[in-house]
Amino acid sequence: MLGCCPESVKEDFSCCLKWLPHCFSDVEIRLVGGRSPERGQVEVMYNGAWGRICDDAWDKKDADVVCRMMGYPGSQAASSGGSFDEDKVKFWLDDVKCEGNESSIAFCKHRGWGIDNCDGNEGAGVICLVSNSSSTRNRSKQV
């Protein structure tokens, strides 16, 4: 499960072990600032606090994972650069790179929890696909 480690520590397995608990822990996720429940800026709960995901390298595969975590069939689009109202909360994840089939954003590659090089207007967002069976989803989901 070395894919959960930041690139900078992948060569050192003992150092990488400290990142593993984050890879296997439950992650709560929500969308904020959107006009409807299926769209908004992505926030994750980590260490008891909500934080954003930076839009560096953010793409549709990442958005698909987030939308499936929320109970939607996938994403219509990934958004970046402040497409939704920007919060002033911390960035928890940066350089997220999902394959697209992960069950949680925590299983995608990223720089490490709380490690970022992002400006305030770089929040990652999603527009999730809505089907008849997913139209009443909760805006906050723990997976």
CSV table of N, CA and C in Angstrom, one decimal:
chain,number,residue,atom,x,y,z
A,1,MET,N,0.8,-1.2,0.0
A,1,MET,CA,0.0,0.0,0.0
A,1,MET,C,0.9,1.3,0.0
A,2,LEU,N,2.0,1.2,-0.6
A,2,LEU,CA,2.9,2.4,-0.7
A,2,LEU,C,2.3,3.5,-1.5
A,3,GLY,N,1.3,3.3,-2.2
A,3,GLY,CA,0.6,4.3,-3.0
A,3,GLY,C,0.0,5.4,-2.1
A,4,CYS,N,-0.2,5.2,-0.9
A,4,CYS,CA,-0.7,6.2,0.0
A,4,CYS,C,0.4,7.1,0.5
A,5,CYS,N,1.6,6.8,0.4
A,5,CYS,CA,2.7,7.6,0.9
A,5,CYS,C,3.0,8.8,-0.1
A,6,PRO,N,3.4,9.9,0.5
A,6,PRO,CA,3.8,11.0,-0.4
A,6,PRO,C,5.0,10.5,-1.3
A,7,GLU,N,5.2,11.1,-2.4
A,7,GLU,CA,6.3,10.7,-3.3
A,7,GLU,C,7.6,10.9,-2.6
A,8,SER,N,7.8,11.9,-1.8
A,8,SER,CA,9.0,12.2,-1.2
A,8,SER,C,9.5,11.1,-0.2
A,9,VAL,N,8.7,10.2,0.3
A,9,VAL,CA,9.1,9.2,1.2
A,9,VAL,C,8.9,7.8,0.8
A,10,LYS,N,8.5,7.6,-0.5
A,10,LYS,CA,8.2,6.2,-1.0
A,10,LYS,C,9.4,5.3,-0.9
A,11,GLU,N,10.6,5.8,-1.1
A,11,GLU,CA,11.8,5.0,-1.0
A,11,GLU,C,12.1,4.5,0.4
A,12,ASP,N,11.6,5.1,1.4
A,12,ASP,CA,11.9,4.7,2.8
A,12,ASP,C,10.7,4.1,3.4
A,13,PHE,N,10.6,2.8,3.4
A,13,PHE,CA,9.4,2.1,3.8
A,13,PHE,C,9.1,2.4,5.3
A,14,SER,N,10.1,2.5,6.1
A,14,SER,CA,9.8,2.8,7.6
A,14,SER,C,9.1,4.1,7.7
A,15,CYS,N,9.6,5.1,7.0
A,15,CYS,CA,8.9,6.4,7.0
A,15,CYS,C,7.5,6.3,6.4
A,16,CYS,N,7.4,5.5,5.4
A,16,CYS,CA,6.1,5.4,4.7
A,16,CYS,C,5.0,4.8,5.7
A,17,LEU,N,5.5,4.0,6.6
A,17,LEU,CA,4.5,3.3,7.6
A,17,LEU,C,3.7,4.3,8.3
A,18,LYS,N,4.3,5.5,8.6
A,18,LYS,CA,3.5,6.5,9.4
A,18,LYS,C,2.3,7.1,8.6
A,19,TRP,N,2.3,6.9,7.3
A,19,TRP,CA,1.2,7.4,6.5
A,19,TRP,C,0.1,6.4,6.3
A,20,LEU,N,0.4,5.1,6.6
A,20,LEU,CA,-0.6,4.0,6.4
A,20,LEU,C,-1.9,4.2,7.2
A,21,PRO,N,-1.9,4.6,8.4
A,21,PRO,CA,-3.2,4.8,9.2
A,21,PRO,C,-4.1,5.7,8.4
A,22,HIS,N,-3.6,6.7,7.8
A,22,HIS,CA,-4.5,7.6,7.0
A,22,HIS,C,-5.1,7.0,5.8
A,23,CYS,N,-4.4,6.0,5.3
A,23,CYS,CA,-4.9,5.3,4.1
A,23,CYS,C,-6.1,4.3,4.5
A,24,PHE,N,-6.1,3.8,5.7
A,24,PHE,CA,-7.1,2.9,6.0
A,24,PHE,C,-8.2,3.4,6.9
A,25,SER,N,-8.1,4.7,7.3
A,25,SER,CA,-9.1,5.3,8.1
A,25,SER,C,-10.3,5.8,7.3
A,26,ASP,N,-11.4,5.9,8.0
A,26,ASP,CA,-12.6,6.4,7.3
A,26,ASP,C,-12.4,7.9,7.0
A,27,VAL,N,-12.9,8.3,5.9
A,27,VAL,CA,-12.8,9.7,5.5
A,27,VAL,C,-14.2,10.2,5.3
A,28,GLU,N,-14.5,11.3,6.0
A,28,GLU,CA,-15.8,12.0,5.8
A,28,GLU,C,-15.6,13.1,4.7
A,29,ILE,N,-16.6,13.2,3.9
A,29,ILE,CA,-16.4,14.2,2.7
A,29,ILE,C,-17.7,14.9,2.6
A,30,ARG,N,-17.6,16.2,2.1
A,30,ARG,CA,-18.8,17.0,1.8
A,30,ARG,C,-18.6,17.9,0.7
A,31,LEU,N,-19.7,18.4,0.1
A,31,LEU,CA,-19.6,19.4,-1.0
A,31,LEU,C,-20.2,20.7,-0.4
A,32,VAL,N,-19.5,21.8,-0.6
A,32,VAL,CA,-20.0,23.1,-0.1
A,32,VAL,C,-20.0,24.2,-1.2
A,33,GLY,N,-20.8,25.2,-1.1
A,33,GLY,CA,-20.9,26.3,-2.0
A,33,GLY,C,-21.6,26.1,-3.3
A,34,GLY,N,-22.1,24.9,-3.5
A,34,GLY,CA,-22.8,24.7,-4.8
A,34,GLY,C,-24.3,25.1,-4.7
A,35,ARG,N,-24.9,25.2,-5.9
A,35,ARG,CA,-26.3,25.6,-6.0
A,35,ARG,C,-27.2,24.4,-5.7
A,36,SER,N,-26.7,23.2,-5.7
A,36,SER,CA,-27.5,22.0,-5.5
A,36,SER,C,-26.6,21.0,-4.8
A,37,PRO,N,-27.2,19.9,-4.2
A,37,PRO,CA,-26.5,19.0,-3.4
A,37,PRO,C,-25.4,18.2,-4.2
A,38,GLU,N,-25.5,18.1,-5.5
A,38,GLU,CA,-24.6,17.3,-6.3
A,38,GLU,C,-23.4,18.1,-6.8
A,39,ARG,N,-23.3,19.3,-6.4
A,39,ARG,CA,-22.1,20.1,-6.9
A,39,ARG,C,-21.6,21.0,-5.8
A,40,GLY,N,-20.3,21.3,-5.9
A,40,GLY,CA,-19.7,22.1,-4.9
A,40,GLY,C,-18.2,21.9,-4.7
A,41,GLN,N,-17.6,22.6,-3.9
A,41,GLN,CA,-16.2,22.5,-3.5
A,41,GLN,C,-16.1,21.3,-2.6
A,42,VAL,N,-15.1,20.5,-2.8
A,42,VAL,CA,-14.9,19.3,-2.0
A,42,VAL,C,-14.1,19.6,-0.7
A,43,GLU,N,-14.7,19.1,0.4
A,43,GLU,CA,-14.0,19.2,1.7
A,43,GLU,C,-13.9,17.8,2.3
A,44,VAL,N,-12.8,17.6,3.1
A,44,VAL,CA,-12.7,16.3,3.8
A,44,VAL,C,-12.4,16.6,5.3
A,45,MET,N,-12.9,15.7,6.1
A,45,MET,CA,-12.7,15.8,7.5
A,45,MET,C,-11.4,15.0,7.9
A,46,TYR,N,-10.5,15.7,8.5
A,46,TYR,CA,-9.2,15.1,9.0
A,46,TYR,C,-8.8,15.7,10.3
A,47,ASN,N,-8.5,14.8,11.3
A,47,ASN,CA,-8.1,15.3,12.6
A,47,ASN,C,-9.2,16.2,13.2
A,48,GLY,N,-10.5,15.9,12.9
A,48,GLY,CA,-11.6,16.6,13.5
A,48,GLY,C,-11.9,18.0,12.9
A,49,ALA,N,-11.2,18.3,11.8
A,49,ALA,CA,-11.4,19.6,11.2
A,49,ALA,C,-11.7,19.4,9.7
A,50,TRP,N,-12.5,20.2,9.1
A,50,TRP,CA,-12.8,20.2,7.7
A,50,TRP,C,-11.7,21.0,7.0
A,51,GLY,N,-11.3,20.5,5.8
A,51,GLY,CA,-10.3,21.1,5.0
A,51,GLY,C,-10.6,20.9,3.5
A,52,ARG,N,-10.0,21.7,2.7
A,52,ARG,CA,-10.2,21.5,1.2
A,52,ARG,C,-9.2,20.6,0.6
A,53,ILE,N,-9.5,20.3,-0.7
A,53,ILE,CA,-8.6,19.6,-1.6
A,53,ILE,C,-8.1,20.7,-2.6
A,54,CYS,N,-6.8,20.8,-2.8
A,54,CYS,CA,-6.3,21.7,-3.8
A,54,CYS,C,-6.5,21.1,-5.2
A,55,ASP,N,-6.7,22.1,-6.1
A,55,ASP,CA,-7.1,21.6,-7.5
A,55,ASP,C,-5.8,21.3,-8.4
A,56,ASP,N,-4.6,21.3,-7.8
A,56,ASP,CA,-3.4,20.9,-8.6
A,56,ASP,C,-3.6,19.5,-9.0
A,57,ALA,N,-3.5,19.2,-10.3
A,57,ALA,CA,-3.7,17.9,-10.9
A,57,ALA,C,-5.1,17.3,-10.8
A,58,TRP,N,-6.0,18.1,-10.3
A,58,TRP,CA,-7.4,17.6,-10.1
A,58,TRP,C,-8.1,17.3,-11.5
A,59,ASP,N,-8.7,16.1,-11.6
A,59,ASP,CA,-9.3,15.8,-12.9
A,59,ASP,C,-10.6,15.0,-12.7
A,60,LYS,N,-11.2,14.5,-13.8
A,60,LYS,CA,-12.4,13.8,-13.7
A,60,LYS,C,-12.3,12.5,-12.9
A,61,LYS,N,-11.2,11.8,-13.0
A,61,LYS,CA,-11.0,10.6,-12.3
A,61,LYS,C,-11.1,10.8,-10.8
A,62,ASP,N,-10.5,11.9,-10.3
A,62,ASP,CA,-10.6,12.3,-8.9
A,62,ASP,C,-12.0,12.6,-8.5
A,63,ALA,N,-12.7,13.4,-9.4
A,63,ALA,CA,-14.1,13.8,-9.2
A,63,ALA,C,-15.0,12.5,-9.1
A,64,ASP,N,-14.7,11.5,-10.0
A,64,ASP,CA,-15.5,10.3,-10.0
A,64,ASP,C,-15.4,9.6,-8.6
A,65,VAL,N,-14.2,9.6,-8.0
A,65,VAL,CA,-14.1,8.9,-6.7
A,65,VAL,C,-14.9,9.7,-5.7
A,66,VAL,N,-14.8,11.0,-5.7
A,66,VAL,CA,-15.5,11.8,-4.7
A,66,VAL,C,-17.0,11.6,-4.9
A,67,CYS,N,-17.5,11.7,-6.1
A,67,CYS,CA,-19.0,11.5,-6.3
A,67,CYS,C,-19.5,10.1,-5.9
A,68,ARG,N,-18.7,9.1,-6.2
A,68,ARG,CA,-19.1,7.8,-5.8
A,68,ARG,C,-19.1,7.7,-4.2
A,69,MET,N,-18.1,8.3,-3.6
A,69,MET,CA,-18.1,8.3,-2.1
A,69,MET,C,-19.4,9.0,-1.6
A,70,MET,N,-20.0,9.9,-2.3
A,70,MET,CA,-21.2,10.6,-1.9
A,70,MET,C,-22.5,9.8,-2.3
A,71,GLY,N,-22.3,8.7,-3.0
A,71,GLY,CA,-23.4,7.9,-3.4
A,71,GLY,C,-24.0,8.2,-4.8
A,72,TYR,N,-23.3,9.0,-5.5
A,72,TYR,CA,-23.6,9.3,-6.9
A,72,TYR,C,-22.9,8.2,-7.8
A,73,PRO,N,-23.4,8.1,-9.1
A,73,PRO,CA,-22.8,7.1,-10.0
A,73,PRO,C,-21.5,7.5,-10.5
A,74,GLY,N,-21.1,8.7,-10.4
A,74,GLY,CA,-19.9,9.3,-11.0
A,74,GLY,C,-20.0,10.8,-11.1
A,75,SER,N,-19.0,11.4,-11.8
A,75,SER,CA,-19.0,12.8,-12.0
A,75,SER,C,-19.4,13.2,-13.4
A,76,GLN,N,-20.0,14.4,-13.5
A,76,GLN,CA,-20.2,15.0,-14.8
A,76,GLN,C,-18.9,15.8,-15.1
A,77,ALA,N,-18.3,16.5,-14.1
A,77,ALA,CA,-17.1,17.3,-14.3
A,77,ALA,C,-16.4,17.5,-13.1
A,78,ALA,N,-15.1,17.8,-13.2
A,78,ALA,CA,-14.2,18.2,-12.2
A,78,ALA,C,-14.0,19.7,-12.4
A,79,SER,N,-14.1,20.5,-11.3
A,79,SER,CA,-13.9,21.9,-11.4
A,79,SER,C,-12.7,22.4,-10.6
A,80,SER,N,-12.2,23.5,-11.0
A,80,SER,CA,-11.0,24.0,-10.3
A,80,SER,C,-11.0,25.6,-10.4
A,81,GLY,N,-10.0,26.1,-9.6
A,81,GLY,CA,-9.8,27.6,-9.7
A,81,GLY,C,-11.0,28.4,-9.2
A,82,GLY,N,-11.6,27.9,-8.1
A,82,GLY,CA,-12.6,28.7,-7.5
A,82,GLY,C,-14.0,28.8,-8.2
A,83,SER,N,-14.4,27.7,-8.8
A,83,SER,CA,-15.6,27.6,-9.5
A,83,SER,C,-16.8,27.7,-8.5
A,84,PHE,N,-16.6,27.4,-7.2
A,84,PHE,CA,-17.6,27.5,-6.2
A,84,PHE,C,-17.0,28.5,-5.1
A,85,ASP,N,-17.9,28.9,-4.2
A,85,ASP,CA,-17.5,29.8,-3.2
A,85,ASP,C,-16.3,29.3,-2.4
A,86,GLU,N,-15.3,30.1,-2.2
A,86,GLU,CA,-14.1,29.6,-1.6
A,86,GLU,C,-14.2,29.9,-0.1
A,87,ASP,N,-13.9,28.8,0.7
A,87,ASP,CA,-13.8,28.9,2.1
A,87,ASP,C,-12.3,29.3,2.4
A,88,LYS,N,-12.1,29.7,3.7
A,88,LYS,CA,-10.8,30.0,4.1
A,88,LYS,C,-10.2,28.9,5.0
A,89,VAL,N,-10.8,27.7,4.8
A,89,VAL,CA,-10.3,26.5,5.6
A,89,VAL,C,-9.0,26.0,5.0
A,90,LYS,N,-8.2,25.3,5.8
A,90,LYS,CA,-7.0,24.7,5.4
A,90,LYS,C,-7.1,23.7,4.2
A,91,PHE,N,-6.1,23.6,3.4
A,91,PHE,CA,-6.0,22.5,2.4
A,91,PHE,C,-5.5,21.3,3.1
A,92,TRP,N,-6.3,20.2,3.1
A,92,TRP,CA,-5.8,18.9,3.6
A,92,TRP,C,-5.1,18.1,2.6
A,93,LEU,N,-5.5,18.2,1.3
A,93,LEU,CA,-4.9,17.3,0.3
A,93,LEU,C,-4.5,18.2,-0.9
A,94,ASP,N,-3.4,17.8,-1.5
A,94,ASP,CA,-2.9,18.4,-2.7
A,94,ASP,C,-2.3,17.4,-3.6
A,95,ASP,N,-2.3,17.7,-4.9
A,95,ASP,CA,-1.7,16.8,-5.9
A,95,ASP,C,-2.4,15.4,-5.9
A,96,VAL,N,-3.7,15.4,-5.7
A,96,VAL,CA,-4.4,14.2,-5.7
A,96,VAL,C,-4.4,13.6,-7.1
A,97,LYS,N,-4.2,12.3,-7.1
A,97,LYS,CA,-4.1,11.6,-8.4
A,97,LYS,C,-4.8,10.2,-8.2
A,98,CYS,N,-6.0,10.1,-8.6
A,98,CYS,CA,-6.8,8.8,-8.5
A,98,CYS,C,-6.7,8.1,-9.8
A,99,GLU,N,-6.8,6.8,-9.7
A,99,GLU,CA,-6.9,5.9,-10.9
A,99,GLU,C,-8.3,6.0,-11.4
A,100,GLY,N,-9.3,6.3,-10.5
A,100,GLY,CA,-10.7,6.3,-10.8
A,100,GLY,C,-11.5,5.2,-10.3
A,101,ASN,N,-10.9,4.2,-9.8
A,101,ASN,CA,-11.6,3.0,-9.3
A,101,ASN,C,-11.5,2.9,-7.7
A,102,GLU,N,-10.9,3.9,-7.1
A,102,GLU,CA,-10.7,3.8,-5.6
A,102,GLU,C,-12.1,4.0,-4.9
A,103,SER,N,-12.2,3.4,-3.7
A,103,SER,CA,-13.5,3.5,-3.0
A,103,SER,C,-13.4,4.8,-2.1
A,104,SER,N,-12.3,5.4,-1.9
A,104,SER,CA,-12.2,6.6,-1.1
A,104,SER,C,-11.0,7.5,-1.6
A,105,ILE,N,-11.2,8.8,-1.5
A,105,ILE,CA,-10.1,9.7,-1.9
A,105,ILE,C,-8.9,9.4,-1.1
A,106,ALA,N,-9.0,8.8,0.1
A,106,ALA,CA,-7.8,8.5,0.9
A,106,ALA,C,-6.9,7.5,0.3
A,107,PHE,N,-7.4,6.7,-0.7
A,107,PHE,CA,-6.7,5.7,-1.4
A,107,PHE,C,-6.0,6.2,-2.6
A,108,CYS,N,-6.2,7.4,-3.0
A,108,CYS,CA,-5.6,8.0,-4.1
A,108,CYS,C,-4.2,8.6,-3.7
A,109,LYS,N,-3.3,8.7,-4.6
A,109,LYS,CA,-2.0,9.3,-4.4
A,109,LYS,C,-2.2,10.8,-4.1
A,110,HIS,N,-1.4,11.3,-3.1
A,110,HIS,CA,-1.4,12.7,-2.8
A,110,HIS,C,-0.1,13.0,-2.1
A,111,ARG,N,0.1,14.3,-1.8
A,111,ARG,CA,1.4,14.7,-1.2
A,111,ARG,C,1.5,14.3,0.3
A,112,GLY,N,0.4,14.0,0.9
A,112,GLY,CA,0.4,13.8,2.3
A,112,GLY,C,-0.6,14.7,3.0
A,113,TRP,N,-1.2,14.2,4.1
A,113,TRP,CA,-2.3,15.0,4.7
A,113,TRP,C,-1.7,16.3,5.3
A,114,GLY,N,-2.2,17.5,4.9
A,114,GLY,CA,-1.8,18.8,5.4
A,114,GLY,C,-0.6,19.4,4.6
A,115,ILE,N,-0.1,18.7,3.6
A,115,ILE,CA,1.1,19.2,2.9
A,115,ILE,C,0.5,19.8,1.6
A,116,ASP,N,0.7,21.1,1.4
A,116,ASP,CA,0.2,21.7,0.1
A,116,ASP,C,1.1,22.9,-0.3
A,117,ASN,N,0.9,23.3,-1.5
A,117,ASN,CA,1.5,24.5,-2.0
A,117,ASN,C,0.5,25.3,-2.8
A,118,CYS,N,-0.7,25.5,-2.1
A,118,CYS,CA,-1.9,26.1,-2.8
A,118,CYS,C,-2.2,27.4,-2.3
A,119,ASP,N,-2.8,28.2,-3.2
A,119,ASP,CA,-3.3,29.5,-2.9
A,119,ASP,C,-4.8,29.4,-2.5
A,120,GLY,N,-5.4,30.4,-2.0
A,120,GLY,CA,-6.8,30.4,-1.5
A,120,GLY,C,-7.8,30.1,-2.5
A,121,ASN,N,-7.5,30.4,-3.8
A,121,ASN,CA,-8.5,30.1,-4.8
A,121,ASN,C,-8.3,28.9,-5.6
A,122,GLU,N,-7.7,27.9,-5.0
A,122,GLU,CA,-7.4,26.6,-5.7
A,122,GLU,C,-8.2,25.5,-5.2
A,123,GLY,N,-9.4,25.7,-4.7
A,123,GLY,CA,-10.2,24.6,-4.2
A,123,GLY,C,-10.7,23.7,-5.3
A,124,ALA,N,-10.6,22.4,-5.2
A,124,ALA,CA,-11.1,21.5,-6.1
A,124,ALA,C,-12.7,21.3,-5.9
A,125,GLY,N,-13.4,21.2,-7.0
A,125,GLY,CA,-14.8,21.0,-6.9
A,125,GLY,C,-15.3,19.9,-7.9
A,126,VAL,N,-16.5,19.5,-7.7
A,126,VAL,CA,-17.1,18.5,-8.6
A,126,VAL,C,-18.6,18.8,-8.9
A,127,ILE,N,-19.0,18.3,-10.0
A,127,ILE,CA,-20.4,18.2,-10.4
A,127,ILE,C,-20.7,16.8,-10.6
A,128,CYS,N,-21.5,16.2,-9.7
A,128,CYS,CA,-21.8,14.8,-9.8
A,128,CYS,C,-22.9,14.5,-10.7
A,129,LEU,N,-22.9,13.3,-11.3
A,129,LEU,CA,-24.0,12.8,-12.1
A,129,LEU,C,-25.2,12.5,-11.2
A,130,VAL,N,-26.4,12.8,-11.6
A,130,VAL,CA,-27.6,12.6,-10.8
A,130,VAL,C,-28.4,11.6,-11.6
A,131,SER,N,-28.8,10.5,-10.9
A,131,SER,CA,-29.8,9.6,-11.4
A,131,SER,C,-31.0,9.6,-10.6
A,132,ASN,N,-32.1,9.0,-11.0
A,132,ASN,CA,-33.3,9.0,-10.2
A,132,ASN,C,-33.1,8.5,-8.8
A,133,SER,N,-32.3,7.4,-8.7
A,133,SER,CA,-32.1,6.8,-7.4
A,133,SER,C,-31.1,7.6,-6.5
A,134,SER,N,-30.4,8.6,-7.0
A,134,SER,CA,-29.4,9.3,-6.2
A,134,SER,C,-29.8,10.8,-6.0
A,135,SER,N,-31.1,11.1,-6.3
A,135,SER,CA,-31.5,12.5,-6.2
A,135,SER,C,-31.6,13.1,-4.8
A,136,THR,N,-31.7,12.2,-3.8
A,136,THR,CA,-31.9,12.7,-2.4
A,136,THR,C,-30.7,12.3,-1.6
A,137,ARG,N,-29.5,12.5,-2.1
A,137,ARG,CA,-28.3,12.1,-1.4
A,137,ARG,C,-28.0,13.2,-0.3
A,138,ASN,N,-27.3,12.7,0.8
A,138,ASN,CA,-26.8,13.6,1.8
A,138,ASN,C,-25.6,14.3,1.4
A,139,ARG,N,-25.4,15.6,1.7
A,139,ARG,CA,-24.3,16.3,1.3
A,139,ARG,C,-23.0,16.0,2.1
A,140,SER,N,-23.1,15.2,3.1
A,140,SER,CA,-21.9,14.8,3.9
A,140,SER,C,-22.0,13.3,4.0
A,141,LYS,N,-20.9,12.6,3.6
A,141,LYS,CA,-20.9,11.2,3.6
A,141,LYS,C,-19.6,10.7,4.2
A,142,GLN,N,-19.7,9.7,5.0
A,142,GLN,CA,-18.5,9.0,5.5
A,142,GLN,C,-18.3,7.7,4.8
A,143,VAL,N,-17.1,7.4,4.3
A,143,VAL,CA,-16.8,6.2,3.7
A,143,VAL,C,-15.6,5.6,4.2
